[in-house]
């Protein structure tokens, strides 16, 4: 029973403010917390504090709703609340919670005036495809393996030891993806994310040799057109993957510049000798030379305007619906160079010019908040706010595990309170609408499969939280089949087609059911978010909007707890869970929740009825 605010429409009058706008913000304060004399907002425009007074605009169900105006004076306008209690205490409320000491500006709530993401971003369910391992069409049998490849049959085990690690070649192609869109549709996915489709000399294709064509091994440009058109016919979107930090050492730009200082492309890279034969590369890997974004010509060819690489593939006839940018956190950064902001803003500006109804996601493996304040990226492909905390809470002790490159090689184990603390501190760094576009991935092509080290029976808990917490739920192709893998390469397993109606049917049905929960409830697609109970083994939270509240219990052990009366909307008679088998009993003293564990249960309750913003 604590004061609460978030960036959702229950609490903020505009999700797309402009500079100079007056935006109303609301703070919800429970009567049970104690009497309140006054509430004020504290903003910090131009780094000079400014306060506005709040008034009570509604009082119902044991809560007062305080409202105050904020004049938006910076593109990222931070604000917090200051509560003056009747007992004389002063309490700050920011994105990390309640504090009795002054707080950091970086932890403020944020209003963002940059162009807003498409409305559909908050409703997205993402399915990630690694093309070489997803499916082979009949046409793939007619293409000879390239000279760099180690050919493999579809049933062969993944070879995660070099050179097979990057050269083992199964021959999946884009027509294979298109031929299995019915599987994605049944699952409930709304967007397909393709890892790179440009030619390279590896199975992952992050070492692009060109950005001007789709790899012929995948079916070429025409196969991409067929896939996007077929996806669009089903109401799905398709996004591509660009390496803005580097290309491959076989890329046409690099081969023109290597050993040739007079080549126009020479300025595209960082050279370590006058002969231009030694160069900077991604993490010292020679096959991945790093781009130097000081080059105006590189920007013109790659990211500026409709004719650039970024613009070309978004336009007809290809029609991609956006980009995931690889190694976005390192892009444009080297020694005393930091052009990251310029590059990301230019990419987004090009997308706005070509098709504003597109999404831009950026990879940032650690604390992403400094780069993700709404100026370009709509969301982060990151691991700090969801993936690593959920692994910590729901994994078995492992003597050895590939854990995101951390040197100790094992998974740090968390209890529920530690999960909550880790999740909150990293999610709080994002503006609300960036948080809605950030990926809630259990795993990706760069990590072990979640199931590899998961406690027995916790997949419904983990994926249930992925679909119900703010953010974009993610299925890495094969998760729904129950695949495992000890590291990023070993997890890139060919999909076992034929098992979807056999050994994997129950797992696929689970994923489909939880995705269906997400897609059919408005509160899970942009609604507010309140934590109600945090303990070592049980987490309880609610997503709320004007139409409904979705009460969620995620438990790794059996539970029996009572929420105080008034904490959430009354459930009415005989509440039926939307998913799961937990029990909810409504009583005068509160709402009693019981159930076995591990388990994931959600109920639908009444929405939040409030006066409209003026």
Short mmCIF file of C-alpha atoms in Angstrom, two decimals, residues 119-575:
data_model
loop_
_atom_site.label_atom_id
_atom_site.label_comp_id
_atom_site.label_asym_id
_atom_site.label_seq_id
_atom_site.Cartn_x
_atom_site.Cartn_y
_atom_site.Cartn_z
CA UNK A 119 1.22 2.65 -31.75
CA UNK A 120 1.63 -1.07 -32.49
CA UNK A 121 5.02 -1.33 -30.74
CA UNK A 122 3.38 -1.81 -27.33
CA UNK A 123 1.26 -4.67 -28.75
CA UNK A 124 4.15 -6.56 -30.35
CA UNK A 125 5.06 -10.21 -29.75
CA UNK A 126 8.44 -10.87 -31.35
CA UNK A 127 9.64 -14.14 -32.86
CA UNK A 128 13.36 -14.32 -33.59
CA UNK A 129 14.60 -16.35 -36.56
CA UNK A 130 18.19 -17.41 -37.20
CA UNK A 131 17.77 -18.14 -40.92
CA UNK A 132 20.36 -20.92 -41.35
CA UNK A 133 18.63 -23.02 -38.67
CA UNK A 134 14.91 -22.29 -39.06
CA UNK A 135 13.77 -24.26 -42.14
CA UNK A 136 14.92 -25.34 -45.61
CA UNK A 137 12.70 -24.97 -48.65
CA UNK A 138 12.98 -27.39 -51.57
CA UNK A 139 14.98 -24.75 -53.44
CA UNK A 140 17.72 -24.94 -50.80
CA UNK A 141 18.55 -28.47 -51.99
CA UNK A 142 19.51 -27.05 -55.39
CA UNK A 143 22.08 -24.59 -54.01
CA UNK A 144 25.63 -25.85 -53.49
CA UNK A 145 27.24 -25.07 -50.16
CA UNK A 146 29.67 -22.12 -50.33
CA UNK A 147 33.44 -22.64 -50.16
CA UNK A 148 33.67 -21.46 -46.54
CA UNK A 149 31.00 -23.84 -45.27
CA UNK A 150 31.08 -27.16 -43.43
CA UNK A 151 27.83 -28.73 -44.70
CA UNK A 152 25.54 -30.40 -42.17
CA UNK A 153 22.37 -32.45 -42.42
CA UNK A 154 19.34 -30.97 -40.66
CA UNK A 155 19.46 -33.68 -38.02
CA UNK A 156 23.17 -33.27 -37.25
CA UNK A 157 24.10 -31.88 -33.81
CA UNK A 158 25.36 -28.31 -33.63
CA UNK A 159 29.16 -28.07 -33.66
CA UNK A 160 30.02 -25.25 -31.25
CA UNK A 161 33.81 -25.65 -31.53
CA UNK A 162 35.75 -23.61 -34.14
CA UNK A 163 35.77 -23.73 -37.09
CA UNK A 164 32.32 -25.36 -37.06
CA UNK A 165 31.12 -22.77 -34.59
CA UNK A 166 30.75 -20.20 -37.35
CA UNK A 167 31.08 -22.33 -40.49
CA UNK A 168 28.74 -25.26 -39.92
CA UNK A 169 26.07 -24.77 -42.59
CA UNK A 170 22.56 -26.23 -42.48
CA UNK A 171 21.17 -24.24 -45.41
CA UNK A 172 17.97 -22.78 -44.00
CA UNK A 173 16.52 -20.08 -46.26
CA UNK A 174 13.86 -17.37 -46.38
CA UNK A 175 11.38 -19.44 -48.34
CA UNK A 176 11.66 -21.96 -45.52
CA UNK A 177 10.58 -19.21 -43.13
CA UNK A 178 7.70 -18.23 -45.39
CA UNK A 179 6.50 -21.82 -45.62
CA UNK A 180 6.21 -21.99 -41.80
CA UNK A 181 4.41 -18.71 -41.17
CA UNK A 182 1.34 -20.73 -40.26
CA UNK A 183 3.26 -21.99 -37.21
CA UNK A 184 4.08 -18.42 -36.16
CA UNK A 185 0.47 -17.39 -36.73
CA UNK A 186 -0.84 -20.23 -34.55
CA UNK A 187 1.69 -19.29 -31.90
CA UNK A 188 0.42 -15.69 -31.93
CA UNK A 189 3.59 -13.87 -33.01
CA UNK A 190 3.04 -10.45 -34.55
CA UNK A 191 6.58 -9.64 -35.71
CA UNK A 192 9.40 -11.72 -37.19
CA UNK A 193 12.96 -10.59 -36.44
CA UNK A 194 15.47 -11.99 -38.94
CA UNK A 195 19.13 -12.05 -37.95
CA UNK A 196 21.26 -10.83 -40.89
CA UNK A 197 20.23 -11.83 -44.40
CA UNK A 198 23.13 -10.17 -46.22
CA UNK A 199 25.94 -12.35 -47.65
CA UNK A 200 28.92 -13.17 -45.46
CA UNK A 201 31.38 -15.97 -44.81
CA UNK A 202 29.72 -17.46 -41.75
CA UNK A 203 26.46 -19.12 -40.75
CA UNK A 204 25.49 -16.07 -38.66
CA UNK A 205 26.19 -13.48 -41.41
CA UNK A 206 27.25 -10.75 -38.96
CA UNK A 207 30.36 -10.46 -41.16
CA UNK A 208 28.53 -8.91 -44.12
CA UNK A 209 30.32 -8.75 -47.47
CA UNK A 210 27.64 -6.44 -48.88
CA UNK A 211 24.54 -4.58 -47.75
CA UNK A 212 23.19 -4.21 -51.28
CA UNK A 213 21.69 -7.67 -51.75
CA UNK A 214 20.18 -10.57 -49.85
CA UNK A 215 22.40 -13.65 -49.71
CA UNK A 216 21.67 -15.98 -52.63
CA UNK A 217 21.99 -18.87 -50.18
CA UNK A 218 18.82 -17.54 -48.55
CA UNK A 219 17.03 -17.13 -51.88
CA UNK A 220 18.17 -13.61 -52.76
CA UNK A 221 16.15 -10.40 -52.89
CA UNK A 222 13.07 -12.09 -54.31
CA UNK A 223 12.84 -14.48 -51.38
CA UNK A 224 12.84 -11.57 -48.93
CA UNK A 225 10.09 -9.87 -50.94
CA UNK A 226 8.02 -13.08 -50.91
CA UNK A 227 8.50 -13.50 -47.16
CA UNK A 228 7.55 -9.93 -46.27
CA UNK A 229 4.51 -9.95 -48.53
CA UNK A 230 3.30 -13.26 -47.07
CA UNK A 231 3.84 -12.01 -43.52
CA UNK A 232 1.97 -8.79 -44.23
CA UNK A 233 -0.94 -10.76 -45.64
CA UNK A 234 -1.19 -12.49 -42.25
CA UNK A 235 -0.97 -9.23 -40.31
CA UNK A 236 2.64 -9.85 -39.23
CA UNK A 237 5.60 -7.52 -39.53
CA UNK A 238 9.20 -8.37 -40.44
CA UNK A 239 12.34 -6.57 -39.28
CA UNK A 240 15.95 -7.00 -40.37
CA UNK A 241 19.31 -6.88 -38.60
CA UNK A 242 22.07 -4.38 -39.42
CA UNK A 243 25.64 -4.28 -38.13
CA UNK A 244 26.26 -0.55 -37.70
CA UNK A 245 29.45 -1.16 -35.70
CA UNK A 246 31.32 -3.29 -38.22
CA UNK A 247 31.18 -5.27 -41.44
CA UNK A 248 33.08 -8.37 -42.60
CA UNK A 249 36.63 -8.26 -43.90
CA UNK A 250 35.21 -9.47 -47.21
CA UNK A 251 32.88 -6.47 -47.50
CA UNK A 252 33.23 -4.56 -50.74
CA UNK A 253 33.92 -1.33 -48.88
CA UNK A 254 36.68 -2.90 -46.81
CA UNK A 255 38.37 -4.76 -49.65
CA UNK A 256 38.45 -1.51 -51.65
CA UNK A 257 40.17 0.28 -48.75
CA UNK A 258 42.47 -2.44 -47.38
CA UNK A 259 46.04 -1.59 -48.40
CA UNK A 260 44.76 1.32 -50.48
CA UNK A 261 44.90 4.61 -48.50
CA UNK A 262 43.70 6.59 -51.53
CA UNK A 263 40.40 4.71 -51.86
CA UNK A 264 37.27 6.75 -50.98
CA UNK A 265 36.23 3.91 -48.64
CA UNK A 266 39.47 4.26 -46.66
CA UNK A 267 37.83 6.81 -44.37
CA UNK A 268 35.14 4.24 -43.43
CA UNK A 269 37.49 2.41 -41.05
CA UNK A 270 40.08 2.98 -38.30
CA UNK A 271 43.59 2.20 -39.55
CA UNK A 272 46.58 1.45 -37.32
CA UNK A 273 49.33 1.96 -39.91
CA UNK A 274 49.95 4.21 -42.89
CA UNK A 275 49.67 1.33 -45.35
CA UNK A 276 46.11 0.63 -44.22
CA UNK A 277 46.79 -3.04 -43.65
CA UNK A 278 46.26 -3.04 -39.88
CA UNK A 279 42.93 -1.90 -38.50
CA UNK A 280 40.59 -1.73 -35.53
CA UNK A 281 38.03 -4.54 -35.33
CA UNK A 282 35.18 -5.61 -33.08
CA UNK A 283 36.77 -6.94 -29.89
CA UNK A 284 39.96 -7.64 -31.84
CA UNK A 285 38.33 -10.15 -34.21
CA UNK A 286 40.14 -9.53 -37.55
CA UNK A 287 37.17 -10.61 -39.70
CA UNK A 288 35.02 -7.76 -38.30
CA UNK A 289 36.60 -4.35 -39.12
CA UNK A 290 35.03 -1.46 -37.19
CA UNK A 291 33.34 1.46 -38.94
CA UNK A 292 34.59 5.03 -38.45
CA UNK A 293 31.44 7.15 -38.39
CA UNK A 294 33.43 10.36 -38.79
CA UNK A 295 33.10 9.68 -42.51
CA UNK A 296 30.37 11.72 -44.18
CA UNK A 297 30.47 9.35 -47.15
CA UNK A 298 29.89 6.32 -44.94
CA UNK A 299 26.89 8.04 -43.42
CA UNK A 300 25.57 8.92 -46.86
CA UNK A 301 25.84 5.36 -48.15
CA UNK A 302 24.73 3.56 -45.02
CA UNK A 303 22.29 5.58 -42.91
CA UNK A 304 21.32 8.94 -44.48
CA UNK A 305 18.22 9.24 -46.60
CA UNK A 306 16.04 6.95 -48.74
CA UNK A 307 18.94 5.75 -50.93
CA UNK A 308 21.03 4.56 -47.99
CA UNK A 309 21.19 0.95 -46.82
CA UNK A 310 18.82 1.78 -43.97
CA UNK A 311 16.26 3.38 -46.29
CA UNK A 312 16.59 0.99 -49.22
CA UNK A 313 15.26 -2.13 -47.48
CA UNK A 314 12.36 -0.33 -45.81
CA UNK A 315 11.01 0.89 -49.13
CA UNK A 316 9.14 -1.06 -51.83
CA UNK A 317 9.48 -3.71 -53.03
CA UNK A 318 11.14 -5.06 -49.86
CA UNK A 319 9.04 -3.32 -47.22
CA UNK A 320 10.83 -4.30 -44.02
CA UNK A 321 9.04 -2.93 -40.95
CA UNK A 322 12.15 -1.85 -39.09
CA UNK A 323 15.60 -2.75 -37.90
CA UNK A 324 17.35 -4.35 -34.97
CA UNK A 325 20.81 -2.79 -34.82
CA UNK A 326 23.64 -5.11 -33.79
CA UNK A 327 26.18 -3.90 -31.21
CA UNK A 328 24.31 -0.60 -30.99
CA UNK A 329 26.09 0.23 -27.73
CA UNK A 330 29.55 0.19 -29.37
CA UNK A 331 28.57 1.91 -32.61
CA UNK A 332 30.50 5.13 -33.22
CA UNK A 333 32.56 4.74 -30.04
CA UNK A 334 36.33 4.35 -30.14
CA UNK A 335 38.88 6.01 -27.84
CA UNK A 336 37.89 9.69 -27.75
CA UNK A 337 35.28 9.29 -30.53
CA UNK A 338 31.65 9.10 -29.50
CA UNK A 339 29.28 9.53 -32.44
CA UNK A 340 26.70 7.07 -31.15
CA UNK A 341 23.97 9.66 -30.67
CA UNK A 342 24.50 11.13 -34.13
CA UNK A 343 24.38 7.71 -35.78
CA UNK A 344 21.25 6.46 -34.00
CA UNK A 345 19.38 9.72 -34.60
CA UNK A 346 20.33 9.68 -38.28
CA UNK A 347 19.10 6.10 -38.64
CA UNK A 348 15.77 7.01 -37.10
CA UNK A 349 15.42 10.17 -39.19
CA UNK A 350 15.92 8.12 -42.35
CA UNK A 351 13.27 5.68 -41.17
CA UNK A 352 10.86 8.55 -40.54
CA UNK A 353 11.45 9.82 -44.07
CA UNK A 354 10.99 6.43 -45.73
CA UNK A 355 8.30 4.90 -43.51
CA UNK A 356 7.51 6.35 -40.08
CA UNK A 357 5.47 3.25 -39.21
CA UNK A 358 8.63 1.25 -38.47
CA UNK A 359 10.41 0.07 -35.33
CA UNK A 360 14.04 0.62 -34.31
CA UNK A 361 15.55 -1.69 -31.70
CA UNK A 362 19.15 -1.45 -30.50
CA UNK A 363 21.35 -4.10 -28.91
CA UNK A 364 22.93 -3.02 -25.63
CA UNK A 365 24.00 -5.92 -23.47
CA UNK A 366 24.35 -4.08 -20.15
CA UNK A 367 22.88 -0.90 -18.60
CA UNK A 368 21.28 0.66 -21.67
CA UNK A 369 19.59 3.66 -20.08
CA UNK A 370 22.01 6.40 -21.17
CA UNK A 371 21.44 5.64 -24.88
CA UNK A 372 17.74 4.80 -24.68
CA UNK A 373 16.02 8.04 -23.68
CA UNK A 374 13.62 8.08 -26.64
CA UNK A 375 15.64 10.10 -29.15
CA UNK A 376 15.98 7.18 -31.61
CA UNK A 377 15.71 3.64 -30.30
CA UNK A 378 12.17 2.55 -29.55
CA UNK A 379 13.43 -0.20 -27.29
CA UNK A 380 16.49 -2.13 -26.21
CA UNK A 381 17.61 -5.66 -26.92
CA UNK A 382 19.24 -5.91 -23.53
CA UNK A 383 19.64 -8.45 -20.77
CA UNK A 384 19.88 -6.46 -17.55
CA UNK A 385 16.26 -5.67 -16.75
CA UNK A 386 14.67 -9.05 -17.50
CA UNK A 387 16.83 -11.86 -18.90
CA UNK A 388 19.59 -12.04 -16.32
CA UNK A 389 17.29 -11.43 -13.33
CA UNK A 390 14.82 -14.11 -14.47
CA UNK A 391 17.69 -16.57 -14.95
CA UNK A 392 18.93 -15.76 -11.47
CA UNK A 393 15.52 -16.40 -9.92
CA UNK A 394 14.48 -19.51 -11.85
CA UNK A 395 17.72 -21.39 -12.63
CA UNK A 396 19.21 -24.41 -10.91
CA UNK A 397 22.71 -24.05 -9.49
CA UNK A 398 25.09 -24.74 -12.37
CA UNK A 399 28.72 -25.66 -11.94
CA UNK A 400 29.47 -24.22 -15.36
CA UNK A 401 27.40 -22.06 -17.69
CA UNK A 402 27.99 -19.51 -20.41
CA UNK A 403 26.52 -16.51 -18.63
CA UNK A 404 26.65 -13.45 -20.94
CA UNK A 405 30.45 -13.31 -20.93
CA UNK A 406 30.81 -12.83 -17.17
CA UNK A 407 34.12 -14.34 -16.10
CA UNK A 408 32.97 -16.60 -13.29
CA UNK A 409 31.10 -18.87 -15.72
CA UNK A 410 28.14 -19.64 -13.46
CA UNK A 411 24.68 -18.14 -13.03
CA UNK A 412 24.37 -15.88 -9.96
CA UNK A 413 21.30 -17.13 -8.13
CA UNK A 414 18.65 -14.65 -6.92
CA UNK A 415 15.64 -14.84 -4.70
CA UNK A 416 12.46 -13.00 -5.67
CA UNK A 417 13.46 -9.88 -3.77
CA UNK A 418 16.75 -9.72 -5.68
CA UNK A 419 14.93 -10.28 -8.97
CA UNK A 420 12.67 -7.36 -8.15
CA UNK A 421 15.57 -5.10 -7.15
CA UNK A 422 17.55 -5.88 -10.30
CA UNK A 423 14.56 -5.54 -12.60
CA UNK A 424 13.40 -2.28 -11.07
CA UNK A 425 16.77 -0.54 -11.05
CA UNK A 426 17.43 -1.19 -14.74
CA UNK A 427 13.85 -0.72 -16.02
CA UNK A 428 13.59 2.57 -14.12
CA UNK A 429 16.28 4.09 -16.31
CA UNK A 430 14.03 4.02 -19.38
CA UNK A 431 11.23 6.45 -20.22
CA UNK A 432 7.91 4.61 -20.04
CA UNK A 433 7.41 4.31 -23.78
CA UNK A 434 10.98 2.99 -24.24
CA UNK A 435 10.24 0.43 -21.57
CA UNK A 436 7.19 -0.72 -23.56
CA UNK A 437 9.43 -1.31 -26.60
CA UNK A 438 12.24 -3.10 -24.76
CA UNK A 439 12.57 -6.84 -25.33
CA UNK A 440 11.68 -9.27 -22.52
CA UNK A 441 13.76 -12.18 -23.81
CA UNK A 442 14.28 -15.46 -21.96
CA UNK A 443 17.13 -16.07 -24.38
CA UNK A 444 18.38 -15.12 -27.85
CA UNK A 445 20.80 -16.40 -30.48
CA UNK A 446 23.63 -14.98 -28.34
CA UNK A 447 22.80 -16.82 -25.09
CA UNK A 448 22.25 -20.32 -23.81
CA UNK A 449 18.66 -21.49 -23.99
CA UNK A 450 16.79 -20.60 -20.80
CA UNK A 451 15.53 -24.18 -20.42
CA UNK A 452 19.09 -25.55 -20.23
CA UNK A 453 19.56 -24.54 -16.59
CA UNK A 454 15.96 -23.81 -15.56
CA UNK A 455 14.38 -25.31 -12.46
CA UNK A 456 11.80 -27.98 -13.22
CA UNK A 457 8.43 -26.58 -14.20
CA UNK A 458 9.34 -22.89 -14.33
CA UNK A 459 8.94 -22.20 -18.06
CA UNK A 460 5.31 -21.05 -17.57
CA UNK A 461 6.51 -18.70 -14.83
CA UNK A 462 9.34 -17.24 -16.90
CA UNK A 463 7.47 -16.84 -20.17
CA UNK A 464 4.34 -15.74 -18.33
CA UNK A 465 6.33 -12.86 -16.89
CA UNK A 466 7.74 -12.09 -20.35
CA UNK A 467 4.22 -11.59 -21.72
CA UNK A 468 2.80 -9.69 -18.73
CA UNK A 469 5.57 -7.30 -17.69
CA UNK A 470 5.90 -4.04 -19.68
CA UNK A 471 7.94 -4.72 -22.80
CA UNK A 472 7.98 -6.91 -25.91
CA UNK A 473 7.71 -10.68 -25.29
CA UNK A 474 10.34 -12.62 -27.24
CA UNK A 475 10.39 -16.19 -28.54
CA UNK A 476 13.74 -17.27 -29.96
CA UNK A 477 12.81 -19.86 -32.58
CA UNK A 478 12.94 -23.24 -30.90
CA UNK A 479 12.06 -22.12 -27.38
CA UNK A 480 8.50 -23.25 -27.99
CA UNK A 481 9.83 -26.70 -28.98
CA UNK A 482 11.64 -27.06 -25.66
CA UNK A 483 15.14 -26.82 -27.14
CA UNK A 484 18.25 -26.43 -24.99
CA UNK A 485 21.77 -25.17 -25.65
CA UNK A 486 24.72 -24.44 -23.39
CA UNK A 487 25.85 -21.24 -25.11
CA UNK A 488 24.94 -18.85 -27.92
CA UNK A 489 26.22 -21.10 -30.70
CA UNK A 490 24.89 -24.34 -29.22
CA UNK A 491 21.47 -22.74 -28.89
CA UNK A 492 21.27 -22.15 -32.64
CA UNK A 493 19.69 -25.55 -33.17
CA UNK A 494 17.81 -26.50 -36.36
CA UNK A 495 14.11 -26.59 -35.60
CA UNK A 496 12.70 -30.12 -35.27
CA UNK A 497 9.84 -29.76 -37.72
CA UNK A 498 7.40 -32.62 -37.34
CA UNK A 499 7.48 -32.48 -33.55
CA UNK A 500 5.02 -29.58 -33.38
CA UNK A 501 2.17 -32.07 -33.37
CA UNK A 502 4.05 -34.67 -31.36
CA UNK A 503 6.71 -34.40 -28.67
CA UNK A 504 6.64 -30.59 -28.63
CA UNK A 505 2.88 -30.12 -28.83
CA UNK A 506 2.35 -29.38 -25.13
CA UNK A 507 5.21 -26.87 -25.00
CA UNK A 508 3.95 -25.09 -28.11
CA UNK A 509 0.42 -25.00 -26.66
CA UNK A 510 1.80 -23.38 -23.49
CA UNK A 511 3.55 -20.65 -25.47
CA UNK A 512 0.48 -20.09 -27.62
CA UNK A 513 -1.77 -19.81 -24.56
CA UNK A 514 0.45 -17.25 -22.84
CA UNK A 515 0.87 -15.21 -26.02
CA UNK A 516 -2.92 -15.32 -26.39
CA UNK A 517 -3.23 -13.90 -22.87
CA UNK A 518 -0.98 -11.01 -23.86
CA UNK A 519 -2.75 -10.26 -27.12
CA UNK A 520 -6.31 -10.31 -25.80
CA UNK A 521 -5.97 -7.96 -22.82
CA UNK A 522 -5.51 -4.23 -23.22
CA UNK A 523 -3.98 -3.80 -19.76
CA UNK A 524 -1.02 -5.96 -20.87
CA UNK A 525 -0.40 -3.74 -23.89
CA UNK A 526 0.43 -0.37 -22.40
CA UNK A 527 -1.43 -0.50 -19.09
CA UNK A 528 0.11 0.66 -15.83
CA UNK A 529 2.25 -1.59 -13.65
CA UNK A 530 2.23 -1.98 -9.84
CA UNK A 531 4.13 -4.49 -7.73
CA UNK A 532 1.89 -5.83 -4.94
CA UNK A 533 3.98 -8.49 -3.20
CA UNK A 534 7.65 -9.44 -3.35
CA UNK A 535 9.11 -12.36 -1.41
CA UNK A 536 11.85 -14.91 -2.08
CA UNK A 537 9.56 -17.38 -3.87
CA UNK A 538 6.49 -15.38 -4.95
CA UNK A 539 6.00 -12.22 -7.01
CA UNK A 540 2.60 -10.54 -7.41
CA UNK A 541 1.84 -7.57 -9.64
CA UNK A 542 -1.04 -5.97 -11.49
CA UNK A 543 -1.33 -4.36 -14.93
CA UNK A 544 -4.14 -1.78 -15.07
CA UNK A 545 -5.99 0.46 -17.46
CA UNK A 546 -9.45 2.02 -17.56
CA UNK A 547 -11.06 -1.17 -18.87
CA UNK A 548 -9.47 -3.93 -16.81
CA UNK A 549 -6.87 -5.02 -14.29
CA UNK A 550 -4.82 -8.20 -14.76
CA UNK A 551 -3.61 -9.64 -11.44
CA UNK A 552 -0.55 -11.88 -11.83
CA UNK A 553 1.07 -14.38 -9.44
CA UNK A 554 4.46 -15.81 -10.47
CA UNK A 555 5.68 -18.44 -8.01
CA UNK A 556 8.60 -20.85 -7.93
CA UNK A 557 7.19 -22.58 -4.81
CA UNK A 558 3.73 -23.12 -3.33
CA UNK A 559 2.14 -19.95 -1.94
CA UNK A 560 -0.49 -18.79 0.50
CA UNK A 561 -0.69 -15.03 1.02
CA UNK A 562 -3.26 -12.29 1.52
CA UNK A 563 -3.21 -8.91 -0.22
CA UNK A 564 -4.59 -6.06 1.92
CA UNK A 565 -8.14 -4.97 1.17
CA UNK A 566 -8.21 -2.17 -1.36
CA UNK A 567 -4.83 -2.95 -2.88
CA UNK A 568 -6.50 -4.00 -6.15
CA UNK A 569 -10.00 -3.88 -7.58
CA UNK A 570 -12.48 -6.26 -5.95
CA UNK A 571 -12.70 -9.46 -8.01
CA UNK A 572 -16.44 -10.01 -7.59
CA UNK A 573 -17.99 -13.45 -7.22
CA UNK A 574 -16.25 -16.64 -8.33
CA UNK A 575 -13.24 -15.12 -10.10
#
